[in-house]
Short mmCIF file of C-alpha atoms and ligand atoms in Angstrom, two decimals:
data_model
loop_
_atom_site.label_atom_id
_atom_site.label_comp_id
_atom_site.label_asym_id
_atom_site.label_seq_id
_atom_site.Cartn_x
_atom_site.Cartn_y
_atom_site.Cartn_z
CA UNK I 409 -1.72 -25.44 -5.18
CA UNK I 410 -4.05 -24.15 -2.61
CA UNK I 411 -6.93 -26.26 -1.73
CA UNK I 412 -9.29 -23.37 -2.56
CA UNK I 413 -8.01 -23.07 -6.00
CA UNK I 414 -8.36 -26.92 -6.40
CA UNK I 415 -12.27 -26.24 -5.14
CA UNK I 416 -12.77 -23.56 -7.76
CA UNK I 417 -11.31 -25.29 -10.48
CA UNK I 418 -13.74 -28.58 -9.74
CA UNK I 419 -16.83 -26.98 -8.50
CA UNK I 420 -16.78 -22.97 -9.27
CA UNK I 421 -19.56 -21.83 -11.80
CA UNK I 422 -19.04 -18.83 -13.92
CA UNK I 423 -22.08 -17.04 -13.95
CA UNK I 424 -21.06 -14.57 -16.57
CA UNK I 425 -17.84 -12.62 -17.29
CA UNK I 426 -18.07 -10.92 -13.83
CA UNK I 427 -19.49 -13.47 -11.22
CA UNK I 428 -18.07 -16.68 -9.96
CA UNK I 429 -20.58 -18.93 -8.00
CA UNK I 430 -18.97 -20.86 -5.25
CA UNK I 431 -21.98 -21.77 -3.10
CA UNK I 432 -21.10 -25.40 -3.03
CA UNK I 433 -18.23 -24.84 -0.85
CA UNK I 434 -17.48 -21.10 0.38
CA UNK I 435 -20.78 -18.96 0.79
CA UNK I 436 -23.60 -21.17 1.30
CA UNK I 437 -22.56 -24.80 1.94
CA UNK I 438 -18.96 -24.45 3.51
CA UNK I 439 -16.26 -26.86 3.30
CA UNK I 440 -14.59 -26.61 6.53
CA UNK I 441 -11.21 -27.67 5.00
CA UNK I 442 -11.52 -24.63 2.67
CA UNK I 443 -11.55 -22.49 5.75
CA UNK I 444 -8.88 -24.34 7.45
CA UNK I 445 -6.78 -24.13 4.72
CA UNK I 446 -7.36 -20.34 3.95
CA UNK I 447 -7.19 -19.30 7.69
CA UNK I 448 -3.69 -21.31 7.91
CA UNK I 449 -2.55 -18.96 5.08
CA UNK I 450 -3.70 -15.85 6.52
CA UNK I 451 -2.19 -16.50 9.50
CA UNK I 452 1.07 -17.18 7.96
CA UNK I 453 0.99 -13.57 6.20
CA UNK I 454 -0.63 -11.72 9.03
CA UNK I 455 0.33 -13.73 12.09
CA UNK I 456 3.28 -11.70 13.46
CA UNK I 457 1.59 -8.11 12.76
CA UNK I 458 0.09 -8.06 16.43
CA UNK I 459 -3.76 -8.28 15.34
CA UNK I 460 -6.33 -8.05 18.28
CA UNK I 461 -9.37 -8.18 16.24
CA UNK I 462 -11.00 -9.78 13.11
CA UNK I 463 -13.29 -7.58 11.30
CA UNK I 464 -15.77 -8.70 8.30
CA UNK I 465 -19.30 -8.12 6.94
CA UNK I 466 -22.34 -10.33 7.02
CA UNK I 467 -22.74 -12.92 5.70
CA UNK I 468 -20.57 -14.41 3.50
CA UNK I 469 -17.27 -13.16 5.43
CA UNK I 470 -18.30 -14.60 8.53
CA UNK I 471 -16.98 -18.21 8.16
CA UNK I 472 -13.54 -17.42 7.10
CA UNK I 473 -13.02 -14.81 9.65
CA UNK I 474 -14.12 -16.83 12.65
CA UNK I 475 -11.69 -19.49 11.54
CA UNK I 476 -8.78 -16.89 11.63
CA UNK I 477 -10.05 -15.24 14.67
CA UNK I 478 -10.07 -18.61 16.39
CA UNK I 479 -6.34 -19.39 15.09
CA UNK I 480 -5.13 -16.04 16.11
CA UNK I 481 -7.06 -16.40 19.40
CA UNK I 482 -8.94 -12.85 19.12
CA UNK I 483 -12.49 -11.69 18.50
CA UNK I 484 -13.97 -11.56 15.50
CA UNK I 485 -16.38 -8.84 14.83
CA UNK I 486 -18.95 -8.49 11.77
CA UNK I 487 -20.66 -5.15 10.60
CA UNK I 488 -24.50 -5.53 10.19
CA UNK I 489 -26.65 -4.82 7.64
CA UNK I 490 -29.36 -4.21 9.86
CA UNK I 491 -29.30 -1.79 12.85
CA UNK I 492 -30.48 -3.68 16.02
CA UNK I 493 -33.13 -1.54 17.99
CA UNK I 494 -31.12 -2.24 20.85
CA UNK I 495 -28.25 0.05 19.79
CA UNK I 496 -28.60 3.82 19.78
CA UNK I 497 -27.20 5.81 16.59
CA UNK I 498 -24.67 7.48 19.19
CA UNK I 499 -23.30 4.12 20.06
CA UNK I 500 -22.46 2.87 16.65
CA UNK I 501 -19.83 3.51 13.75
CA UNK I 502 -21.96 3.32 10.42
CA UNK I 503 -20.89 3.39 6.47
CA UNK I 504 -22.24 2.97 3.18
CA UNK I 505 -21.43 -0.22 1.14
CA UNK I 506 -22.74 -1.04 -2.45
CA UNK I 507 -23.10 -4.48 -3.16
CA UNK I 508 -21.25 -5.77 -6.31
CA UNK I 509 -23.73 -8.86 -6.64
CA UNK I 510 -26.69 -7.19 -5.29
CA UNK I 511 -26.44 -3.85 -6.78
CA UNK I 512 -27.57 -2.41 -3.79
CA UNK I 513 -26.07 0.33 -1.20
CA UNK I 514 -26.67 -0.46 2.08
CA UNK I 515 -25.93 0.97 5.55
CA UNK I 516 -23.71 -1.26 7.84
CA UNK I 517 -23.19 -0.51 11.30
CA UNK I 518 -20.71 -2.10 14.01
CA UNK I 519 -21.12 -1.03 17.89
CA UNK I 520 -18.50 1.35 19.37
CA UNK I 521 -18.14 -1.14 22.15
CA UNK I 522 -16.14 -3.57 19.97
CA UNK I 523 -13.83 -1.40 18.02
CA UNK I 524 -11.42 0.83 19.98
CA UNK I 525 -8.56 3.07 19.09
CA UNK I 526 -5.91 0.67 20.36
CA UNK I 527 -7.25 -2.21 18.25
CA UNK I 528 -5.21 -3.63 15.17
CA UNK I 529 -7.61 -5.03 12.84
CA UNK I 530 -7.45 -7.34 10.18
CA UNK I 531 -10.16 -7.38 7.59
CA UNK I 532 -11.22 -10.48 6.19
CA UNK I 533 -13.88 -11.21 3.33
CA UNK I 534 -14.65 -13.89 0.78
CA UNK I 535 -14.27 -11.89 -2.47
CA UNK I 536 -12.78 -8.75 -3.64
CA UNK I 537 -14.22 -7.09 -6.36
CA UNK I 538 -14.70 -3.41 -6.70
CA UNK I 539 -13.50 -3.05 -3.00
CA UNK I 540 -16.77 -1.40 -1.88
CA UNK I 541 -17.21 -3.86 1.14
CA UNK I 542 -13.47 -3.87 2.24
CA UNK I 543 -13.32 0.00 1.76
CA UNK I 544 -16.46 0.33 3.78
CA UNK I 545 -14.87 -1.72 6.75
CA UNK I 546 -11.92 0.21 6.57
CA UNK I 547 -13.83 3.58 6.99
CA UNK I 548 -15.58 2.06 10.08
CA UNK I 549 -11.82 1.16 11.59
CA UNK I 550 -10.88 4.64 10.67
CA UNK I 551 -13.92 6.31 12.73
CA UNK I 552 -12.88 4.29 15.61
CA UNK I 553 -9.14 5.56 15.58
CA UNK I 554 -8.13 1.98 15.22
CA UNK I 555 -5.46 0.77 12.59
CA UNK I 556 -5.85 -1.71 9.73
CA UNK I 557 -3.13 -4.25 9.77
CA UNK I 558 -4.26 -5.62 6.50
CA UNK I 559 -7.15 -7.11 4.21
CA UNK I 560 -7.25 -10.98 3.68
CA UNK I 561 -9.22 -12.08 0.69
CA UNK I 562 -10.27 -15.76 -0.22
CA UNK I 563 -10.85 -14.80 -3.99
CA UNK I 564 -9.76 -11.73 -5.63
CA UNK I 565 -10.98 -10.95 -9.08
CA UNK I 566 -7.92 -9.28 -10.35
CA UNK I 567 -9.62 -7.91 -13.39
CA UNK I 568 -11.73 -5.61 -11.13
CA UNK I 569 -10.84 -2.37 -9.59
CA UNK I 570 -10.77 -3.64 -5.80
CA UNK I 571 -7.19 -4.31 -5.32
CA UNK I 572 -6.00 -0.77 -6.62
CA UNK I 573 -8.59 0.92 -4.71
CA UNK I 574 -7.71 -0.71 -1.42
CA UNK I 575 -3.65 0.01 -2.21
CA UNK I 576 -4.30 3.80 -2.72
CA UNK I 577 -6.10 3.57 0.44
CA UNK I 578 -2.69 2.00 1.79
CA UNK I 579 -4.02 -1.31 2.87
CA UNK I 580 -1.77 -4.51 2.88
CA UNK I 581 -3.57 -7.00 0.79
CA UNK I 582 -3.26 -10.77 0.80
CA UNK I 583 -5.32 -12.83 -1.10
CA UNK I 584 -5.41 -16.51 -1.61
CA UNK I 585 -6.53 -16.80 -4.82
CA UNK I 586 -6.41 -14.51 -7.66
CA UNK I 587 -8.69 -14.60 -10.95
CA UNK I 588 -7.37 -13.09 -13.68
CA UNK I 589 -10.33 -13.79 -15.99
CA UNK I 590 -13.75 -15.24 -16.17
CA UNK I 591 -14.46 -14.86 -20.08
CA UNK I 592 -15.50 -17.58 -22.22
CA UNK I 593 -16.99 -19.54 -19.06
CA UNK I 594 -13.35 -20.04 -18.05
CA UNK I 595 -11.50 -19.28 -14.87
CA UNK I 596 -8.39 -17.99 -15.45
CA UNK I 597 -5.93 -17.39 -12.54
CA UNK I 598 -3.25 -14.87 -12.36
CA UNK I 599 -0.19 -16.64 -13.67
CA UNK I 600 2.33 -16.12 -10.80
CA UNK I 601 0.33 -18.32 -8.60
CA UNK I 602 1.74 -21.70 -7.92
P1 LIG O 1356 -16.95 -5.53 -3.29
O1 LIG O 1356 -17.13 -5.06 -2.31
O2 LIG O 1356 -15.30 -5.75 -3.57
O3 LIG O 1356 -17.20 -4.94 -4.76
O4 LIG O 1356 -17.41 -7.05 -3.69
C1 LIG O 1356 -17.16 -7.83 -2.54
C2 LIG O 1356 -18.34 -8.46 -1.92
O5 LIG O 1356 -19.45 -9.09 -2.92
C3 LIG O 1356 -17.91 -9.73 -1.54
O6 LIG O 1356 -18.55 -9.73 0.04
C4 LIG O 1356 -18.94 -11.05 -1.89
O7 LIG O 1356 -20.01 -11.33 -0.96
C5 LIG O 1356 -19.56 -10.33 -3.22
N1 LIG O 1356 -18.96 -10.83 -4.53
C6 LIG O 1356 -18.10 -10.09 -5.32
N2 LIG O 1356 -18.00 -10.63 -6.55
C7 LIG O 1356 -18.65 -11.85 -6.36
C8 LIG O 1356 -18.67 -13.09 -7.11
O8 LIG O 1356 -17.97 -13.05 -8.26
N3 LIG O 1356 -19.07 -14.22 -6.44
C9 LIG O 1356 -19.79 -13.75 -5.41
N4 LIG O 1356 -20.34 -15.07 -5.07
N5 LIG O 1356 -19.84 -13.17 -4.64
C10 LIG O 1356 -19.06 -12.13 -5.08
#
């Protein structure tokens, strides 16, 4: 069993049948051992694909993304939800992302300087729900002419539409933990996991 799964069983809080709270170890207080272990698994899966850059979205994706970037020895780039005044609009790629948890659509940006057509990009995020964040990141990569090597997710909620949408968009998705259901205040994992 992965350490992340152990922590979910021990400390995950089911808020309702759609939302799992993991802020004691993944996206507020962060357990470095979770990051080390998930990164190891992402590297095992994507490590031989010639990744040149890790891309995520602020804020919760940054911790796992920087760990993977460090393990692969490549830079990590995060899409920003606020536009720096120092960046001119012609110098950035932008897309719209609807946040599942905040029920809010934001424009997210990256500087054109840090995504180049020759890049092979691995997208990393904490959760996969309806796929909006990852699809937005894939759109930014597409605008730059770079290639998406894959999408690495810490916790996939398989009962939501994200995986299907990303697969339709041609992404190779690898999730550390896959949750089948959050009904009845219980976390049920997809069965084929160890
Ligand atoms: P998506 O874009 O796939 O619909 O949702 C992914 C984003 O929403 C993630 O970056 C994550 O921050 C947030 N998110 C989605 N579902 C959950 C959840 O159950 N719990 C928490 N804590 N965040 C979630």
